[in-house]
XYZ file of C-alpha atoms in Angstrom:
419
model
C 86.189 97.160 114.704
C 82.807 95.602 113.956
C 81.345 92.119 113.770
C 78.342 90.368 112.250
C 75.811 88.358 114.226
C 73.760 85.861 112.206
C 70.807 83.712 113.221
C 70.971 80.945 110.651
C 68.636 78.360 109.215
C 66.414 80.784 107.266
C 65.524 80.512 103.571
C 66.418 83.551 101.454
C 63.816 85.095 99.158
C 63.629 88.431 97.368
C 65.393 90.770 94.966
C 68.880 92.308 95.096
C 70.565 94.875 92.841
C 74.224 94.077 92.127
C 76.865 96.770 92.582
C 79.681 97.766 90.261
C 82.663 95.433 90.215
C 85.518 96.244 92.575
C 88.036 94.492 90.350
C 86.910 96.577 87.366
C 86.588 99.888 89.220
C 90.136 99.984 90.601
C 92.016 99.795 87.261
C 89.526 102.146 85.588
C 90.184 104.742 88.298
C 93.925 104.358 87.649
C 93.304 104.982 83.935
C 92.556 108.604 84.866
C 96.333 109.066 85.282
C 96.819 108.579 81.527
C 95.198 111.872 80.471
C 95.155 115.526 81.437
C 91.444 115.606 80.632
C 88.549 114.495 82.837
C 87.476 110.874 83.136
C 83.896 110.431 84.355
C 83.223 107.091 86.046
C 79.753 105.758 86.846
C 78.461 102.772 88.845
C 81.331 102.937 91.327
C 80.706 100.606 94.287
C 80.926 102.133 97.763
C 83.757 99.978 99.071
C 86.793 100.463 101.268
C 89.164 99.558 98.421
C 87.539 102.165 96.163
C 87.841 104.909 98.789
C 91.463 103.882 99.394
C 92.222 104.106 95.677
C 90.555 107.523 95.418
C 92.630 108.735 98.375
C 95.797 107.418 96.718
C 94.996 109.133 93.414
C 94.263 112.372 95.253
C 97.622 112.118 96.998
C 99.278 111.711 93.568
C 97.604 114.933 92.406
C 94.329 113.867 90.783
C 91.416 116.252 91.373
C 88.325 114.226 92.247
C 84.671 115.176 92.409
C 82.618 112.271 93.769
C 79.104 111.810 95.111
C 77.189 109.155 97.020
C 75.430 107.825 93.908
C 78.468 106.056 92.492
C 79.656 108.808 90.164
C 83.071 110.461 90.116
C 84.993 112.837 87.881
C 88.765 112.533 87.934
C 91.191 115.073 86.472
C 94.916 114.342 86.431
C 95.922 117.556 84.664
C 98.674 118.050 87.232
C 100.431 115.005 88.668
C 102.423 116.479 91.527
C 103.625 113.394 93.375
C 104.035 110.151 91.375
C 104.352 108.155 94.589
C 102.237 105.473 96.245
C 103.407 105.346 99.893
C 103.340 102.207 102.012
C 100.823 103.509 104.543
C 98.272 104.040 101.744
C 98.746 100.770 99.877
C 99.566 98.215 102.559
C 95.970 96.955 102.666
C 95.305 96.956 98.913
C 97.274 95.070 96.307
C 95.560 96.941 93.464
C 97.705 99.991 94.276
C 100.303 98.464 91.943
C 97.982 99.523 89.103
C 99.221 103.135 89.314
C 102.712 101.992 88.258
C 102.096 101.582 84.524
C 100.005 104.728 84.010
C 102.380 106.935 86.034
C 105.423 105.655 84.184
C 103.770 106.079 80.776
C 102.471 109.591 81.517
C 105.223 111.150 83.663
C 108.258 108.961 83.047
C 108.663 108.072 86.694
C 106.973 106.232 89.545
C 107.819 105.379 93.158
C 105.459 102.649 94.312
C 105.399 100.708 97.561
C 105.213 96.962 97.144
C 101.516 96.181 97.686
C 99.644 94.360 100.426
C 96.059 93.057 100.438
C 94.636 89.720 101.568
C 97.121 87.210 102.992
C 96.067 84.442 100.597
C 99.496 83.637 99.220
C 102.360 84.946 97.134
C 101.240 87.364 94.431
C 104.522 88.638 92.991
C 104.753 91.726 90.803
C 107.633 90.354 88.732
C 105.482 90.105 85.592
C 104.627 93.817 85.854
C 108.308 94.696 86.211
C 109.468 92.323 83.471
C 106.945 93.775 81.024
C 107.789 97.402 81.764
C 111.508 96.633 81.446
C 110.834 95.093 78.044
C 109.235 98.429 77.125
C 112.418 100.284 78.114
C 111.840 101.200 81.752
C 114.678 101.253 84.269
C 113.381 99.638 87.453
C 114.905 98.903 90.838
C 113.474 97.760 94.161
C 114.831 99.598 97.187
C 113.601 99.548 100.781
C 110.273 97.995 99.819
C 109.595 100.413 96.958
C 109.574 100.001 93.194
C 111.484 102.877 91.559
C 110.808 103.195 87.829
C 112.008 105.642 85.174
C 111.601 105.939 81.410
C 111.956 108.690 78.802
C 109.102 107.199 76.779
C 108.090 103.601 76.804
C 108.489 101.661 73.564
C 106.262 98.947 72.210
C 107.408 95.381 72.793
C 106.286 91.779 72.515
C 105.732 90.591 76.085
C 105.108 86.935 76.894
C 103.911 86.638 80.489
C 105.132 83.598 82.393
C 101.834 83.263 84.231
C 98.351 84.607 83.647
C 98.043 87.741 85.776
C 95.043 90.057 85.736
C 96.685 93.108 87.312
C 99.827 92.486 85.267
C 97.800 92.469 82.054
C 95.956 95.628 83.116
C 99.115 97.485 84.166
C 100.965 96.714 80.942
C 97.924 97.439 78.782
C 97.564 100.890 80.354
C 101.272 101.624 80.006
C 101.264 100.522 76.354
C 98.532 102.978 75.373
C 101.063 105.845 75.502
C 104.141 103.903 74.354
C 105.703 104.459 70.959
C 104.917 101.641 68.562
C 103.046 98.387 69.017
C 102.875 96.277 72.165
C 101.762 92.650 72.037
C 100.762 90.991 75.309
C 100.924 87.190 75.056
C 99.363 84.876 77.657
C 97.206 87.813 78.705
C 94.415 87.491 81.245
C 90.962 87.077 79.682
C 88.822 88.226 82.625
C 85.783 90.431 81.927
C 87.380 93.142 84.081
C 90.259 93.325 81.577
C 87.716 93.855 78.805
C 85.981 96.531 80.886
C 89.253 98.425 81.310
C 90.027 98.084 77.602
C 86.604 99.523 76.733
C 87.297 102.481 79.021
C 90.719 103.080 77.460
C 89.276 102.828 73.941
C 86.687 105.470 74.861
C 89.672 107.682 75.816
C 91.309 107.233 72.407
C 93.443 104.135 72.928
C 93.974 101.642 70.107
C 93.473 98.182 71.620
C 92.524 94.915 69.959
C 92.039 91.433 71.363
C 90.963 92.196 74.930
C 89.252 89.071 76.238
C 91.629 86.789 74.345
C 95.085 85.615 75.360
C 96.740 88.029 72.918
C 96.166 91.767 73.245
C 97.627 94.215 70.725
C 98.025 97.877 71.687
C 99.118 100.534 69.203
C 100.499 103.426 71.235
C 99.217 106.975 70.742
C 100.693 110.366 71.638
C 98.014 111.171 74.195
C 94.624 110.095 75.471
C 91.611 112.356 75.945
C 88.885 112.356 78.538
C 85.971 109.982 78.498
C 83.059 108.455 80.382
C 82.706 104.880 81.514
C 80.215 102.834 83.533
C 81.729 100.053 85.651
C 80.532 96.525 84.827
C 78.461 94.561 87.396
C 80.374 92.615 90.033
C 80.366 88.964 88.956
C 81.801 87.802 92.297
C 79.118 89.591 94.312
C 76.577 88.038 91.940
C 78.051 84.579 92.449
C 78.160 85.034 96.216
C 74.430 85.792 96.469
C 73.535 82.954 94.119
C 75.630 80.525 96.154
C 74.085 81.732 99.419
C 70.553 81.059 98.161
C 71.565 77.677 96.736
C 72.990 76.739 100.140
C 70.127 78.123 102.248
C 67.229 77.381 99.923
C 64.781 79.949 98.628
C 64.454 82.176 95.570
C 66.334 85.287 94.448
C 66.085 87.712 91.544
C 69.312 89.617 90.880
C 69.164 92.794 88.792
C 71.858 94.971 87.176
C 74.083 91.954 86.623
C 75.450 89.911 83.716
C 75.083 86.163 83.429
C 77.541 86.024 80.516
C 80.461 86.688 82.893
C 79.576 83.759 85.165
C 79.255 80.670 82.969
C 81.499 78.429 85.088
C 79.796 79.441 88.350
C 76.273 79.054 86.959
C 77.148 75.607 85.598
C 78.294 74.480 89.056
C 75.178 75.901 90.752
C 72.993 74.010 88.290
C 75.064 70.891 89.033
C 74.313 71.501 92.730
C 70.596 71.424 91.910
C 69.628 75.086 91.499
C 67.090 76.200 88.891
C 68.419 79.242 87.023
C 66.925 81.559 84.418
C 68.810 84.497 82.919
C 68.233 87.614 80.866
C 70.365 90.425 79.521
C 70.798 92.081 82.917
C 69.165 89.702 85.420
C 69.494 86.239 86.941
C 66.731 84.315 88.717
C 67.584 81.339 90.935
C 65.381 79.034 92.974
C 66.325 76.143 95.236
C 63.913 73.920 97.191
C 66.027 70.937 98.283
C 69.383 70.075 99.805
C 72.188 70.844 97.345
C 74.346 68.165 95.790
C 78.126 68.294 96.306
C 80.076 69.780 93.412
C 83.774 69.214 92.819
C 85.732 72.002 91.173
C 89.168 73.233 90.196
C 90.020 76.935 90.130
C 91.832 78.341 87.101
C 92.076 81.626 85.166
C 88.957 82.877 83.359
C 86.862 81.461 81.771
C 87.357 78.537 84.172
C 86.041 78.517 87.744
C 87.226 81.660 89.589
C 89.423 81.435 92.662
C 87.340 84.254 94.150
C 84.344 81.862 94.378
C 86.152 78.858 95.835
C 85.547 79.755 99.506
C 81.835 80.410 98.990
C 81.404 77.018 97.305
C 83.201 75.360 100.188
C 80.483 76.673 102.513
C 77.868 75.280 100.107
C 79.610 71.910 99.908
C 79.853 71.662 103.692
C 76.099 70.922 103.907
C 75.636 69.335 100.468
C 74.750 65.719 99.784
C 77.960 63.902 98.921
C 81.701 64.484 98.886
C 83.350 67.328 96.983
C 86.973 67.565 95.875
C 88.030 71.214 95.582
C 91.408 72.064 94.073
C 92.919 75.552 94.314
C 95.494 76.270 91.579
C 95.811 80.075 91.792
C 96.890 80.876 95.362
C 98.787 78.542 97.648
C 97.315 79.854 100.913
C 93.641 80.153 100.112
C 92.246 77.536 102.477
C 92.484 79.639 105.637
C 88.700 79.536 105.960
C 88.809 75.753 106.460
C 89.678 75.989 110.157
C 86.869 78.479 110.738
C 84.359 76.277 108.899
C 85.418 73.394 111.136
C 84.370 75.510 114.136
C 80.875 75.344 112.626
C 81.191 71.520 112.510
C 82.132 71.271 108.832
C 84.037 68.103 107.917
C 86.937 69.048 105.642
C 90.294 67.390 105.003
C 93.071 69.336 103.265
C 95.830 67.672 101.268
C 98.164 70.259 99.745
C 96.151 72.403 97.347
C 93.096 70.132 97.508
C 90.283 70.156 100.060
C 87.965 67.174 100.438
C 84.615 68.341 101.809
C 82.292 65.747 103.344
C 78.784 67.181 103.288
C 76.752 66.914 106.498
C 73.043 67.715 107.016
C 73.598 70.920 108.969
C 76.201 73.216 110.528
C 76.070 74.650 114.045
C 76.564 78.303 114.925
C 79.866 79.393 116.501
C 82.230 82.338 116.937
C 84.555 82.634 113.912
C 87.102 85.052 112.492
C 87.432 86.259 108.906
C 90.928 85.953 107.429
C 90.500 87.549 103.991
C 87.870 89.032 101.695
C 86.388 85.895 100.115
C 86.827 83.858 103.305
C 84.599 86.487 104.928
C 81.889 85.812 102.344
C 82.322 82.067 102.926
C 81.718 82.515 106.656
C 78.657 84.687 106.045
C 77.139 81.925 103.893
C 78.095 79.321 106.495
C 76.482 81.425 109.225
C 73.300 81.725 107.166
C 73.224 77.929 106.813
C 74.100 77.073 110.414
C 71.537 76.389 113.102
C 71.797 78.893 115.942
C 73.932 82.010 116.240
C 77.173 82.699 114.391
C 79.413 85.659 115.232
C 81.976 86.768 112.624
C 84.871 88.962 113.750
C 87.211 91.094 111.608
C 84.593 91.873 109.000
C 86.560 94.864 107.696
C 87.668 92.455 104.961
C 84.039 92.289 103.756
C 83.851 96.055 103.353
C 86.770 95.911 100.929
C 84.727 93.972 98.384
C 81.000 93.872 99.232
C 78.780 96.950 99.304
C 76.454 96.792 102.324
C 76.227 93.018 102.179
C 74.213 92.691 105.379
C 71.613 95.204 104.145
C 71.166 93.257 100.923
C 70.878 89.985 102.823
C 68.239 91.479 105.119
C 66.263 92.283 101.943
C 66.243 88.524 101.342
C 64.988 87.764 104.843
C 68.304 86.951 106.501
C 68.610 87.559 110.225
C 71.930 89.362 110.229
C 73.136 92.519 111.913
C 76.343 94.487 112.278
C 77.408 95.526 115.777
C 80.538 97.075 117.306
C 83.168 94.581 118.389
C 83.619 94.384 122.130
């Protein structure tokens, strides 16, 4: 166990290179199960979730050659164990993404119901409903999903809710199904497009990724390919929000502004000056931010994965912000920890009212999930005095060496063993 110690109240200035996106890397790695050939993946972030996924794929039978520079070659020529056991997936919900590819390629899968952050109910019923529509026989026994199919068949699938992993799972499964699959009410996130681009490079026939209707014409088999993971838009947004809250100037490289329109609009509303290019974003902030109200919703609206970070920003902003969370019903767990830093926040159902105050005060806090961890880091950077953040293993699931990158910006932050 480790913790972070932050001496707050320092402006952030400098340059940071953004890592590959966790939420794009995990489904792309699972796409390796769809072919007997080699899939080469570049720009992989060094994250706990990525190493967990690689270990899971290896356990299934995928041969993996990986290095420390973010490159990996995956070969699923021999799938020996189409199983995702509980002890390997209990910390990572994205493990459900092996279900569709395994079923499409081998005709069977035995997948533990997934875990991950305790931010609310995230049912897998849309995954199951879609695969059943494609002809799969599925049962849930003793906490495991058991699925079988001779060969999946194309179907028109209308998802009851917008689900990113559900869209990705069904899209991967449909690539090897017989006939045409139409996914209605599909997720539009850039990570879905990134996966589609990877699958297309492997020979899949996919149209409409990035819209709410995706059409997949199944093929007999996919071949190998090479794919570079897109930049992490949530890591990008987290650094931009931190500098807006603390003041200073940052130049982010190897990123994409076109995936962050809603976040950039809110940062500009808060008072930040932003310039963008093809693969860079420059932000400067020289005054106290203004409060910004927001409502989370599926892409391209404001992302739920940035709500907690903006709550830290709003806690010291000028004004009152009304923040409504529509995606997860238990994603305000960071509120109590922010209150330990003197934040003034009132929660009513799925809405938090944040009363901005001039400054926060350092305290000992505990991270409850991945994005709440990032929220507390930003709050610690804002706060006067010392902030100690426990249970930072959540951070390592989604941020590559976040304290090292913050030190590059002048932050006084260090990682130490927990006592």
